[in-house]
mmCIF file of C-alpha atoms in Angstrom:
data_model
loop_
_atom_site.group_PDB
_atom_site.id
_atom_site.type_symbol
_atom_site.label_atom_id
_atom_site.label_comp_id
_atom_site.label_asym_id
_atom_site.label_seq_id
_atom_site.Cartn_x
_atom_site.Cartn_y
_atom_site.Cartn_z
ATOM 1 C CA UNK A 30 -19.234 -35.362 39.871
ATOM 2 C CA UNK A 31 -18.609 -37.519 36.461
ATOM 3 C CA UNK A 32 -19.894 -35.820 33.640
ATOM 4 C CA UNK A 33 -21.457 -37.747 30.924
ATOM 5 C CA UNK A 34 -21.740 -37.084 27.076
ATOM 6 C CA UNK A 35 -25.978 -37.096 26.399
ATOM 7 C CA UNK A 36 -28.145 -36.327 23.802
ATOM 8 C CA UNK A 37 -31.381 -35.373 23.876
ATOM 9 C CA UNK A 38 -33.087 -36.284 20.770
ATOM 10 C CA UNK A 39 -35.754 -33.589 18.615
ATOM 11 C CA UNK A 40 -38.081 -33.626 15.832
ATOM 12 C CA UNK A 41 -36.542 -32.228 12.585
ATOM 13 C CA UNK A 42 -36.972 -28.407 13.026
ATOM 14 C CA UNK A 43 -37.148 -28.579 17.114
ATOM 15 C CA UNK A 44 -33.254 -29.242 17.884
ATOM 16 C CA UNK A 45 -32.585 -25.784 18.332
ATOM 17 C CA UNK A 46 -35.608 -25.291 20.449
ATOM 18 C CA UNK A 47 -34.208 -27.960 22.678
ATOM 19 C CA UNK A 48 -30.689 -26.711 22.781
ATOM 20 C CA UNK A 49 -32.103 -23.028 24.317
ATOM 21 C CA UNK A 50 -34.431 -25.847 26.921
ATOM 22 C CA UNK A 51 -30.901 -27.041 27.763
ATOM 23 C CA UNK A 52 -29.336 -23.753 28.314
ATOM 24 C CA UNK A 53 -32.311 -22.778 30.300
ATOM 25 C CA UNK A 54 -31.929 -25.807 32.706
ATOM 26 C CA UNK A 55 -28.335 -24.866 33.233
ATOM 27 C CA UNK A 56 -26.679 -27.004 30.760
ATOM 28 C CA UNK A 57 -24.338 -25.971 27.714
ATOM 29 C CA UNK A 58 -25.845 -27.890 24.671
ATOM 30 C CA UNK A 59 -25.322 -27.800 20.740
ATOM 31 C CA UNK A 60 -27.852 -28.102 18.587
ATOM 32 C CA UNK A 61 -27.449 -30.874 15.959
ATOM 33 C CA UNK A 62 -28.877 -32.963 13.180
ATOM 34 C CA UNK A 63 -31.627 -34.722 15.449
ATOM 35 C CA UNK A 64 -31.400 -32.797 18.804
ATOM 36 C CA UNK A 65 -28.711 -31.408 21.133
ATOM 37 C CA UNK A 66 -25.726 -33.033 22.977
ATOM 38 C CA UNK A 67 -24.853 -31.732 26.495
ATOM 39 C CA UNK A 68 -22.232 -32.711 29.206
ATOM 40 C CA UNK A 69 -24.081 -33.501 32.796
ATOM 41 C CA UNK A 70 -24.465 -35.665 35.687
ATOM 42 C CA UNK A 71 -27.046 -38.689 36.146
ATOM 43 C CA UNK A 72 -29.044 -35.760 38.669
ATOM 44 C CA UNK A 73 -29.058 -33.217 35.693
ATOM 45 C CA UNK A 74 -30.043 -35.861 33.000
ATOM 46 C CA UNK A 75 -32.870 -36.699 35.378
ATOM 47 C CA UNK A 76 -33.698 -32.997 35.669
ATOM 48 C CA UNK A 77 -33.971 -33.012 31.722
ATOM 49 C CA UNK A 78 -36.213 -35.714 31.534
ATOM 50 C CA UNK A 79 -38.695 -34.307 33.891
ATOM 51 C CA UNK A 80 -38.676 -30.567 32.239
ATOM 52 C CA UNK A 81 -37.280 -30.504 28.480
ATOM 53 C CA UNK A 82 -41.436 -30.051 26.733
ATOM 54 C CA UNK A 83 -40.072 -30.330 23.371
ATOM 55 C CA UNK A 84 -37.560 -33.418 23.332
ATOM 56 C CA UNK A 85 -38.861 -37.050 22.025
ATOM 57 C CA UNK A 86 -35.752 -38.827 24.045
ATOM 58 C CA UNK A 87 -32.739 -38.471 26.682
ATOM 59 C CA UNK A 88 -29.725 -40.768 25.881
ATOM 60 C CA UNK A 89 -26.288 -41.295 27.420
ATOM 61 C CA UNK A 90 -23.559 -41.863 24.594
ATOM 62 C CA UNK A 91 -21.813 -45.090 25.811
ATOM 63 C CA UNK A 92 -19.272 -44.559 23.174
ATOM 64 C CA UNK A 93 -18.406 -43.570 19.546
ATOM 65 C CA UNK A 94 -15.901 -45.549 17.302
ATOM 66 C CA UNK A 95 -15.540 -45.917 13.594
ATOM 67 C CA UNK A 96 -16.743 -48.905 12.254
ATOM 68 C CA UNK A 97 -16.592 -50.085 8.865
ATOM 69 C CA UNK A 98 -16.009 -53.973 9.416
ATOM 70 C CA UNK A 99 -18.618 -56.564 11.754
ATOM 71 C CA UNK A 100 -15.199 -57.456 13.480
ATOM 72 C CA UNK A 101 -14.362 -53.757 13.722
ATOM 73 C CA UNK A 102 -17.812 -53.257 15.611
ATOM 74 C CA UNK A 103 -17.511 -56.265 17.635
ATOM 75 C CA UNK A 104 -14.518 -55.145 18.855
ATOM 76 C CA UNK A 105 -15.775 -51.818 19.554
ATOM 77 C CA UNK A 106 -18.557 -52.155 21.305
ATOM 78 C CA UNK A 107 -16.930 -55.185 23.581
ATOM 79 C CA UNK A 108 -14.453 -52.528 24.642
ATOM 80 C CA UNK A 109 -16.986 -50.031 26.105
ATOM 81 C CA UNK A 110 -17.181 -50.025 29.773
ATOM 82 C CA UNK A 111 -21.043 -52.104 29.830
ATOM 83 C CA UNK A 112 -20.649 -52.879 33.106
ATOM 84 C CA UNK A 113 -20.870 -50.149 34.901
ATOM 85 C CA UNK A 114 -24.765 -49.718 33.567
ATOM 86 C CA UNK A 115 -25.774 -53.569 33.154
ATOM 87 C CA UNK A 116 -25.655 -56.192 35.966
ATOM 88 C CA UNK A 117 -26.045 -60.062 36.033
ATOM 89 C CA UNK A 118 -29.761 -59.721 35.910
ATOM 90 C CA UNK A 119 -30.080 -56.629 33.567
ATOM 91 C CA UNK A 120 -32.697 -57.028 30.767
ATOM 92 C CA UNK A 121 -30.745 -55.271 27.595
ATOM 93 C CA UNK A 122 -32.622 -54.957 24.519
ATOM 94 C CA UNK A 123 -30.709 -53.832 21.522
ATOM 95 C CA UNK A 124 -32.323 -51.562 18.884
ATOM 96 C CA UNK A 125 -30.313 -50.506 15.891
ATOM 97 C CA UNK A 126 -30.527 -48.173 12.507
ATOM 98 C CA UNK A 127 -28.104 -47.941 9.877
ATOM 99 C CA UNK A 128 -27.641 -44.706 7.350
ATOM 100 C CA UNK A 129 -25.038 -44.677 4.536
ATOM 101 C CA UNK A 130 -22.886 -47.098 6.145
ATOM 102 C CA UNK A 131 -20.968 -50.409 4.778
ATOM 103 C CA UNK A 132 -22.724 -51.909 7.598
ATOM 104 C CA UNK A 133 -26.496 -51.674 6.246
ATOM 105 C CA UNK A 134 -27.749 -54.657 8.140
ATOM 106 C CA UNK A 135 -29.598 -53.443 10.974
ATOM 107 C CA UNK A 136 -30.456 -57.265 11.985
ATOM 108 C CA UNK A 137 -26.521 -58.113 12.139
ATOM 109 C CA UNK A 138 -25.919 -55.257 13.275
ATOM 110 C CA UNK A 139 -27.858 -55.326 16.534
ATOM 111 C CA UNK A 140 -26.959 -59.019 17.329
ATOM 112 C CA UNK A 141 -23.141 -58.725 16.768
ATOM 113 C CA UNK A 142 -23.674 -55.680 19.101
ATOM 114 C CA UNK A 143 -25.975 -57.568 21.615
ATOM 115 C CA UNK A 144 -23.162 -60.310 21.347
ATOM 116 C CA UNK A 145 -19.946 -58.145 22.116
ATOM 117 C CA UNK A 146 -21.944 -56.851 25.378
ATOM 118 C CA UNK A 147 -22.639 -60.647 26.116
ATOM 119 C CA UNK A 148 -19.170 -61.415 26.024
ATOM 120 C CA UNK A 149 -17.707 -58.295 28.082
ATOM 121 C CA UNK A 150 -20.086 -59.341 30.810
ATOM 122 C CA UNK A 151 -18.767 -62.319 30.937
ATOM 123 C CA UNK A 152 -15.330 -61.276 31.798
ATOM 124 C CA UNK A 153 -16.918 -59.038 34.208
ATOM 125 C CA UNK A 154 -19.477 -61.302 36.618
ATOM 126 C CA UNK A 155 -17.459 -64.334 35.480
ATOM 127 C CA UNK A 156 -20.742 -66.261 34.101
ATOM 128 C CA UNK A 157 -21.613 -67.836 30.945
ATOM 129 C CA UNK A 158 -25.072 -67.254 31.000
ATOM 130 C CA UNK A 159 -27.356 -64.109 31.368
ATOM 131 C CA UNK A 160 -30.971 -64.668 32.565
ATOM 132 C CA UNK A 161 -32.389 -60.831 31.975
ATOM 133 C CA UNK A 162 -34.963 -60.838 34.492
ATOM 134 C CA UNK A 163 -34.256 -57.136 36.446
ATOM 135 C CA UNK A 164 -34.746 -53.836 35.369
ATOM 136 C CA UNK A 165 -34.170 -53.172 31.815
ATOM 137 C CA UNK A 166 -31.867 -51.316 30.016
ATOM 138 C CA UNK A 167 -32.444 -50.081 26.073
ATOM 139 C CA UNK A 168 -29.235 -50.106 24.140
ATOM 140 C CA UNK A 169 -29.042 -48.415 20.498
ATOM 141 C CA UNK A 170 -26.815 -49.055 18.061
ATOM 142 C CA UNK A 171 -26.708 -46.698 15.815
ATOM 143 C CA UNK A 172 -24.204 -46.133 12.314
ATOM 144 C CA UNK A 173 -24.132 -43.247 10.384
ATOM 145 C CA UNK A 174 -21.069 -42.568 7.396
ATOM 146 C CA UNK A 175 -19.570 -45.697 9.018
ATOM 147 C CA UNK A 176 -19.711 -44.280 12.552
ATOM 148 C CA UNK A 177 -20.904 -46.486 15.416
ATOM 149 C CA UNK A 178 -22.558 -44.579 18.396
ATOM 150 C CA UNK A 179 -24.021 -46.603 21.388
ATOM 151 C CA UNK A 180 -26.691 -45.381 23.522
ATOM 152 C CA UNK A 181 -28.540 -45.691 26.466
ATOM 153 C CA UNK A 182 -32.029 -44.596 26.385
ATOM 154 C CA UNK A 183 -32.700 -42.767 29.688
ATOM 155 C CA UNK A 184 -36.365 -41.670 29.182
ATOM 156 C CA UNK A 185 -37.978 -45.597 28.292
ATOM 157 C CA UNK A 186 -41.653 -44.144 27.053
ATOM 158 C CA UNK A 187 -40.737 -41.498 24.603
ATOM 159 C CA UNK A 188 -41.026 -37.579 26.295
ATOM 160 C CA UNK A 189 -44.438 -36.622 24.921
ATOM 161 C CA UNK A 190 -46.248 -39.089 26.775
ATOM 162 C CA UNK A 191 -46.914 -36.467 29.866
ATOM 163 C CA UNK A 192 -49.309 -38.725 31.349
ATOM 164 C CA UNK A 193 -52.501 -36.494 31.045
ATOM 165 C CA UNK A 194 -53.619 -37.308 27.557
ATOM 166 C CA UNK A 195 -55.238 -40.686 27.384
ATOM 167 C CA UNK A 196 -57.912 -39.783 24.624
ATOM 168 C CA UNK A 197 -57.081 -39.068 21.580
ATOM 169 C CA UNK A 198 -59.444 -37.264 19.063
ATOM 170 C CA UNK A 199 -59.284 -37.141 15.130
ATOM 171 C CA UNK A 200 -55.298 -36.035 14.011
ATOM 172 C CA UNK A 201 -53.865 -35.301 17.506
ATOM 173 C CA UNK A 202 -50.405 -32.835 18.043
ATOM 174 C CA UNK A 203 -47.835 -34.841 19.552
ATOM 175 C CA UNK A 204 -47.395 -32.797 23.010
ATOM 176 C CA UNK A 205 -44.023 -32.022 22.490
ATOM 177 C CA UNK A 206 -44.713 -30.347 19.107
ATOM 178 C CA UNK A 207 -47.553 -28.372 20.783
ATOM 179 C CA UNK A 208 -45.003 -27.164 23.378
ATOM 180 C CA UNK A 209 -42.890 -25.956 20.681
ATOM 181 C CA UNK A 210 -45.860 -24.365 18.863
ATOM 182 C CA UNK A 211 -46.888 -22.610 21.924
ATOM 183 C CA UNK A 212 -43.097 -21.130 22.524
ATOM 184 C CA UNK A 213 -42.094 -20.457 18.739
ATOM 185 C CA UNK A 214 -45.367 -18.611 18.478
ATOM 186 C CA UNK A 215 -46.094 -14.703 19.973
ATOM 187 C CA UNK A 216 -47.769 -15.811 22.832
ATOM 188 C CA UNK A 217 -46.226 -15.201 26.569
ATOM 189 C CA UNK A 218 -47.449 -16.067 29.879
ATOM 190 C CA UNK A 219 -49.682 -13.246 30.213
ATOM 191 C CA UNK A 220 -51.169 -12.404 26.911
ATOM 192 C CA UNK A 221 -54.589 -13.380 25.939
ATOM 193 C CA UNK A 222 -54.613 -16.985 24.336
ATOM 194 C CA UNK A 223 -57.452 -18.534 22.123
ATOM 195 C CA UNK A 224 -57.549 -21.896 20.359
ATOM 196 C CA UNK A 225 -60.604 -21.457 18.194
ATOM 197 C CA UNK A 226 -60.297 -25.517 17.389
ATOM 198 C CA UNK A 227 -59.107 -26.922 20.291
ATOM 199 C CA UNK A 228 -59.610 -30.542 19.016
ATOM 200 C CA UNK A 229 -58.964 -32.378 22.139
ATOM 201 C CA UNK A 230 -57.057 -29.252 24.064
ATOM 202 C CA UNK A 231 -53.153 -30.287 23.584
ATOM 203 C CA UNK A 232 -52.093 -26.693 22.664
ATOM 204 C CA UNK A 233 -53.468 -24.798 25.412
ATOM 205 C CA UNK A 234 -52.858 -27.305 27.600
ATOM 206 C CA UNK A 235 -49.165 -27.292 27.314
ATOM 207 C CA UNK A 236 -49.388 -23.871 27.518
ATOM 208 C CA UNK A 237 -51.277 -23.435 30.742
ATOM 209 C CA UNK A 238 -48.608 -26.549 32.045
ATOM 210 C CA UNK A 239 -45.882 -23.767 31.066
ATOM 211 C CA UNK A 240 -47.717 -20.550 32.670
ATOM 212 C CA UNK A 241 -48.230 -23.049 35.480
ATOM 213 C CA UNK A 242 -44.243 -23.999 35.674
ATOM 214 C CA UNK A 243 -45.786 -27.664 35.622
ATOM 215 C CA UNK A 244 -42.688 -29.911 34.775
ATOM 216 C CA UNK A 245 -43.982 -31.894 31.885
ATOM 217 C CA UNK A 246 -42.353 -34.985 33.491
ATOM 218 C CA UNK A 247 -43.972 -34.416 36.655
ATOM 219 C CA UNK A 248 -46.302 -37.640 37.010
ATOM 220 C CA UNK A 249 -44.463 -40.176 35.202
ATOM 221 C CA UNK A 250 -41.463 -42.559 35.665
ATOM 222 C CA UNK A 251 -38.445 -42.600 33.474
ATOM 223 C CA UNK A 252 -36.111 -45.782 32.827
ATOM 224 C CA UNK A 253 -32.859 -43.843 34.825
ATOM 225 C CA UNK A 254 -34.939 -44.330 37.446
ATOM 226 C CA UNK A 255 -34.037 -48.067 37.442
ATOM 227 C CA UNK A 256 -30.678 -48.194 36.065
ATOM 228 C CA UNK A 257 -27.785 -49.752 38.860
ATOM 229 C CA UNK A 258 -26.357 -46.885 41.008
ATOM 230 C CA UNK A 259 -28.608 -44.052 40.451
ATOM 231 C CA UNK A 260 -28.788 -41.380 43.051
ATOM 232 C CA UNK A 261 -32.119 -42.588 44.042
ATOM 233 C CA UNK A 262 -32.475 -39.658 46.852
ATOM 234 C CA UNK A 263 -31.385 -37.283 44.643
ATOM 235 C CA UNK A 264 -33.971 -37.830 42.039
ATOM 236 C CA UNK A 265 -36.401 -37.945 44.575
ATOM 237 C CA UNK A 266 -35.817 -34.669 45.719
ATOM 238 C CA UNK A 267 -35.653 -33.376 42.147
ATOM 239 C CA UNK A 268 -39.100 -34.533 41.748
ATOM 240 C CA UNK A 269 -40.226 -32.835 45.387
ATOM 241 C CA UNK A 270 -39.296 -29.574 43.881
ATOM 242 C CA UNK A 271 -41.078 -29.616 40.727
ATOM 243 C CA UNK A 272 -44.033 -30.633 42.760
ATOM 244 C CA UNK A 273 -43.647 -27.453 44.889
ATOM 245 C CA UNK A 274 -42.782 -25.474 41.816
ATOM 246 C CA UNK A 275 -45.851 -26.216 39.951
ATOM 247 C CA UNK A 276 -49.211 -23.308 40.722
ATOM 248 C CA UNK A 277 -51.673 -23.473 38.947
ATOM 249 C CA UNK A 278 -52.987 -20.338 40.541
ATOM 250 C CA UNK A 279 -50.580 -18.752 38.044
ATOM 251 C CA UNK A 280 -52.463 -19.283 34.886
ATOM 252 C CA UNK A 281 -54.974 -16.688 33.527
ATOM 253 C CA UNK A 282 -56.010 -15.814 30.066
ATOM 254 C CA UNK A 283 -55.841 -19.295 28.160
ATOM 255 C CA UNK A 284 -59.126 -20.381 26.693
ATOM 256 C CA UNK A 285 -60.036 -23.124 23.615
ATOM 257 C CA UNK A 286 -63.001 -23.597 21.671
ATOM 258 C CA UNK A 287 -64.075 -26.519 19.169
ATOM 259 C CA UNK A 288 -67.422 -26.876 17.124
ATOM 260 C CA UNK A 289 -67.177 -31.038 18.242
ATOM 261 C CA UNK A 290 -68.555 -31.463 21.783
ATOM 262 C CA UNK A 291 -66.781 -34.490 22.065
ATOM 263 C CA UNK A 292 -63.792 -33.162 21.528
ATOM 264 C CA UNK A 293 -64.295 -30.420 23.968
ATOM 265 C CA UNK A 294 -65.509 -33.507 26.478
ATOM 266 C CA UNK A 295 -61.926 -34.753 25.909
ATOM 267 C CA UNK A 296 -60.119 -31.504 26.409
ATOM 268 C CA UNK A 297 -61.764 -31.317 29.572
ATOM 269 C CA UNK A 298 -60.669 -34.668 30.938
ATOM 270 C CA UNK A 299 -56.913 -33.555 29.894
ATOM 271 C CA UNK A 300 -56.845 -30.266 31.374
ATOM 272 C CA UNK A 301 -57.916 -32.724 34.684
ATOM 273 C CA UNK A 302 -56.123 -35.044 34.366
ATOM 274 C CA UNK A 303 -53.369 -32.444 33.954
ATOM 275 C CA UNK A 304 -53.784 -31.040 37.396
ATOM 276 C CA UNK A 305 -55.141 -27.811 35.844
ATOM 277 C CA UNK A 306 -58.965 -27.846 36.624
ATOM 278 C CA UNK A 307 -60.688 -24.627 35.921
ATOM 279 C CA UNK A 308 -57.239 -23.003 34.648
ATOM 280 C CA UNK A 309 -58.586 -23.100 30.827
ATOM 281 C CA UNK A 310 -61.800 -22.717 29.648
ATOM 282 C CA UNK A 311 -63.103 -24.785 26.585
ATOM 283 C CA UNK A 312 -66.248 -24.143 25.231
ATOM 284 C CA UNK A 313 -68.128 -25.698 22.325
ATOM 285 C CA UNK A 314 -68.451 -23.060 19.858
ATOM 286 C CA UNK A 315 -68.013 -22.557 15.883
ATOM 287 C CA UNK A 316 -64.560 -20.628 14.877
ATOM 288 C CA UNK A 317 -66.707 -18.567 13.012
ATOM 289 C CA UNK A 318 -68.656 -17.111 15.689
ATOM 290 C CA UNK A 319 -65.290 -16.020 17.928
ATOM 291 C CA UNK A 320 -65.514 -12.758 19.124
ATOM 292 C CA UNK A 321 -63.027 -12.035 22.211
ATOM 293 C CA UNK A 322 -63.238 -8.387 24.023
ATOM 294 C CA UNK A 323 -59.642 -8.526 25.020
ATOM 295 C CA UNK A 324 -57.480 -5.419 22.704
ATOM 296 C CA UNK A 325 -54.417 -7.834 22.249
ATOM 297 C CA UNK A 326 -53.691 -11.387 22.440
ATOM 298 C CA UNK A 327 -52.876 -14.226 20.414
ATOM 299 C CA UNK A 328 -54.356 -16.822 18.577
ATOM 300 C CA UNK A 329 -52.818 -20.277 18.230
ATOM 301 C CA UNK A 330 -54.587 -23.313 16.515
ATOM 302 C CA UNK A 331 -53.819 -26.862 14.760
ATOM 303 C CA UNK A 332 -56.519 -26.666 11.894
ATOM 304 C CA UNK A 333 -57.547 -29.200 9.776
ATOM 305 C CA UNK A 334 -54.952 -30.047 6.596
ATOM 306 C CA UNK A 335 -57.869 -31.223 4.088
ATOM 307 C CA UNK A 336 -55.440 -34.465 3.304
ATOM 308 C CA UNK A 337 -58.638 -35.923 1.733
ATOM 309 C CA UNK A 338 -59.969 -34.459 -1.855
ATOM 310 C CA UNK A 339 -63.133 -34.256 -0.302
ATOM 311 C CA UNK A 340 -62.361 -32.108 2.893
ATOM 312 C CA UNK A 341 -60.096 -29.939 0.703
ATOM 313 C CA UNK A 342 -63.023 -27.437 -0.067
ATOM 314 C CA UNK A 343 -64.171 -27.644 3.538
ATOM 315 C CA UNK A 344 -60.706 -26.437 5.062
ATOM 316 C CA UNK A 345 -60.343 -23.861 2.372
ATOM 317 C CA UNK A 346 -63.125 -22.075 3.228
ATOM 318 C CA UNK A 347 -62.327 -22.172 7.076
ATOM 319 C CA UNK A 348 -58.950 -20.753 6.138
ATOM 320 C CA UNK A 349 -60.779 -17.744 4.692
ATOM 321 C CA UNK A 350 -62.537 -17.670 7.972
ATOM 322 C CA UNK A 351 -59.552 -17.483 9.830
ATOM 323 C CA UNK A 352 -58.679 -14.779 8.031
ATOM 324 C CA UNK A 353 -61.727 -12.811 8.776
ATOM 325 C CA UNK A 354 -61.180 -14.207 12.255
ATOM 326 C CA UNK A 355 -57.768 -12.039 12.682
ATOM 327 C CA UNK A 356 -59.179 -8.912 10.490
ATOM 328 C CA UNK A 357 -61.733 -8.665 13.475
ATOM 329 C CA UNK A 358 -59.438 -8.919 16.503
ATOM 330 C CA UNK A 359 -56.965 -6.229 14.782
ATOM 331 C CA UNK A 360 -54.901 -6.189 18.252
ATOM 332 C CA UNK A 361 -53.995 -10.045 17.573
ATOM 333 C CA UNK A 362 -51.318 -12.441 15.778
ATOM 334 C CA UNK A 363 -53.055 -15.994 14.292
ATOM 335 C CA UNK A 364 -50.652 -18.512 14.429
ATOM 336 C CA UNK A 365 -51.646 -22.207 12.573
ATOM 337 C CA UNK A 366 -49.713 -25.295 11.344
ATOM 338 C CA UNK A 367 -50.740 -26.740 8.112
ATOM 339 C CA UNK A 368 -49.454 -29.016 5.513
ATOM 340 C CA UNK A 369 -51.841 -27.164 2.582
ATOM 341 C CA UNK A 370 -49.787 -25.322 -0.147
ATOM 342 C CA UNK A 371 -52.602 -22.631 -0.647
ATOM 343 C CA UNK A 372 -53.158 -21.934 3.414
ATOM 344 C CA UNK A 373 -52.052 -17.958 2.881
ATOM 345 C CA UNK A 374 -53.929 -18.213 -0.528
ATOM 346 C CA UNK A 375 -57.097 -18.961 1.135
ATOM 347 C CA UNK A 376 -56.204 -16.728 4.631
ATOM 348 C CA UNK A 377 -56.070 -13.582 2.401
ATOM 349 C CA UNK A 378 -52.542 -12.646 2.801
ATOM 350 C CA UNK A 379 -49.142 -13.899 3.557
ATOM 351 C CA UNK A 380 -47.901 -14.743 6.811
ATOM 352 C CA UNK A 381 -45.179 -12.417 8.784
ATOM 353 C CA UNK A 382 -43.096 -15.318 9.715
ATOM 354 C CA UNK A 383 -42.623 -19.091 8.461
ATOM 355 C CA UNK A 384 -40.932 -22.357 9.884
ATOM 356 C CA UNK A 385 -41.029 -25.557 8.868
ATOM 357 C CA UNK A 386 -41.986 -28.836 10.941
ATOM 358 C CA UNK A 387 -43.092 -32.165 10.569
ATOM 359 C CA UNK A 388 -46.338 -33.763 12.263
ATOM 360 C CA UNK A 389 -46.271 -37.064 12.211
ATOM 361 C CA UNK A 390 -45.029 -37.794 8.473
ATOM 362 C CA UNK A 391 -46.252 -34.624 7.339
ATOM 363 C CA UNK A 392 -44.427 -32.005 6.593
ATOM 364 C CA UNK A 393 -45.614 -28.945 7.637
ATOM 365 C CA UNK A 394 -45.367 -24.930 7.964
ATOM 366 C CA UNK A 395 -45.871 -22.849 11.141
ATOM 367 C CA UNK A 396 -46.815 -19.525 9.654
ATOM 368 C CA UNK A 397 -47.655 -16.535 12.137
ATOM 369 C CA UNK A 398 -50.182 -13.515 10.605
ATOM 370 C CA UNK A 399 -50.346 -9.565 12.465
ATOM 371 C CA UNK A 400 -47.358 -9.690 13.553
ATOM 372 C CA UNK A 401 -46.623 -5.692 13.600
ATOM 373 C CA UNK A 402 -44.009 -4.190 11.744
ATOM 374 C CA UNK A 403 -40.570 -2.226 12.289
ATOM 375 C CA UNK A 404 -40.686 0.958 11.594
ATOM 376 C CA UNK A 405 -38.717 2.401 9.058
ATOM 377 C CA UNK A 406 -36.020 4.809 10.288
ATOM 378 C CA UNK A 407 -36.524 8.013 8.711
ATOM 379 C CA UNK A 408 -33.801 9.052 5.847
ATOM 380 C CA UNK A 409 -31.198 11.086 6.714
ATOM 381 C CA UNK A 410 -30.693 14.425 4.516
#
């Protein structure tokens, strides 16, 4: 089987999170500066698309050259073997960025790009004249430190779009950095799991999708799927067994909460629209008023950031809450993401464990609280 170079691409903070996704699929990967690169097959970059929760994209690497010239990229990217992914009737966008390069034209860059494909195809299918009217095909040319790489963008609509959330409340979590959320925190299938403001039900949802072994990918299409000379049966049956693979018997112990009832309204249409009716519970309820019965468990929310001067006060005084929230389920971690410098401040102590994300354009920290700690080794005499 030919092996391909791909990369999946990843938040800033969330490559190595997708490299271990990788591993866990079967496939060697290393973690880099925007995601991980693996070696596979067109069946095993389909397999990635439909299960990798925390990647934004799957591309093939057409080819890497240096390029410090227009002619140098011309020639470059005319020498790349286009024609084994675009046909006569091939729509092929080009998209293009440019980072401490000589080239820093992204506008000349993509057409002299889009032009040196033009004119290997026309070698190729012997034809001056392209209309684009099939399936399409997203090229990317990218240059970094006068580096060309060209890539194919296997995934079209970017990973996070899972296809069950098509209401969005006030300051959503992308999906995919929910799913990270939910692994990176001390949850596991199992455990107790409360969001005490759901918002619209992304985190627990993705969690219940993994307790569920629900391929993220399950109900949507990806562009391979219409790229020339894919294994089309293959794929097929890839998708059968993530069908049978998916229970939702399986998940227990997930619950969310939110003092909007609209916002609950919309969780509820997600978790359906999920394929995970009556798996989580969400409730319309104040955080301030949680009281679970459980001994041990985990608590994992998204609160508000207090971006706004005016909110500020607001969130700072349901950070304190949050705090009294863990100091009354002692048997419990607290795990929140938050872009506000005086979060532990506010929560009454300082967090076990920190890691830094961004959520949207906001850069963020993922602290965890009750962790328990190691115990000291007793002193030799």
């Amino acid at each position: 089987m030919t092996q391909y170079e791909w990369i999946a691409t990843a938040a800033f903070g969330l490559e190595g999170v997708v490299a271990r996704e990788l591993e866990h699929l079967g496939l060697r990967a290393k973690a880099e500066n925007g995601g991980a690169r693996f070696h596979a097959g067109f069946e095993d970059a389909m397999r990635a698309n439909l299960w990798l929760r925390c990647a934004d994209r799957v591309l093939l690497v057409v080819g890497r050259f240096e390029a410090r010239s227009f002619e140098e990229l011309f020639e470059g990217v005319r020498a790349l073997p286009w024609e084994d992914f675009i046909g006569e009737h091939t729509r092929f966008p080009v998209s293009g960025k440019c980072a401490r390069s000589q080239l820093m034209s992204v506008r000349d860059c993509q057409a002299i790009t889009k032009k040196a494909i033009v004119e290997r195809l026309k070698g190729r299918y012997r034809t001056g004249w392209f209309e684009e009217d099939g399936e399409t095909v997203a090229v990317d040319v990218a240059l970094h430190g006068d580096v060309a790489q060209l890539t194919l963008d296997a995934s079209g609509v970017a990973l996070n779009r899972r296809g069950y959330r098509t209401f969005n409340g006030e300051a959503p979590l992308r999906e995919t950095l929910a799913s990270a959320l939910v692994s990176l925190s001390p949850w596991r299938p199992g455990m107790v799991l409360h969001d005490p403001m759901c918002g619209t039900g992304t985190l627990v949802i993705e969690a219940a999708m993994r307790m569920a072994n629900r391929a993220p990918g399950l109900t949507r299409e990806f562009a391979i799927e219409s790229w020339r000379g894919m294994p089309k049966e293959a794929f097929a049956s890839l998708r059968s067994e993530a069908r049978e693979a998916f229970d939702p018997a399986r998940v227990e112990n997930i619950s969310g909460a939110d003092i909007d009832p609209q916002a609950v309204e919309l969780a509820r249409r997600h978790l359906h629209q999920a394929g995970l009716d009556r798996c989580v519970r969400f409730d319309v309820a104040d955080a301030r008023d949680c009281r679970l019965h459980a001994e041990h468990g985990a608590f994992l929310c998204n609160p508000p950031y207090g971006e706004r001067l005016s909110d500020r006060k607001s969130c700072e005084a349901l950070y304190r809450e949050m705090g009294l929230l863990l100091r009354r389920h002692p048997g419990f971690t607290l795990s929140a993401i938050t872009s506000h410098p005086g979060f532990e401040r506010c929560f009454g102590r300082r967090a076990d464990k920190k890691r830094r994300f961004y959520n949207g354009r906001l850069e963020c920290e993922f602290m965890t609280f009750g962790l328990p700690h190691p115990k000291k080794k007793p002193s030799s005499v």
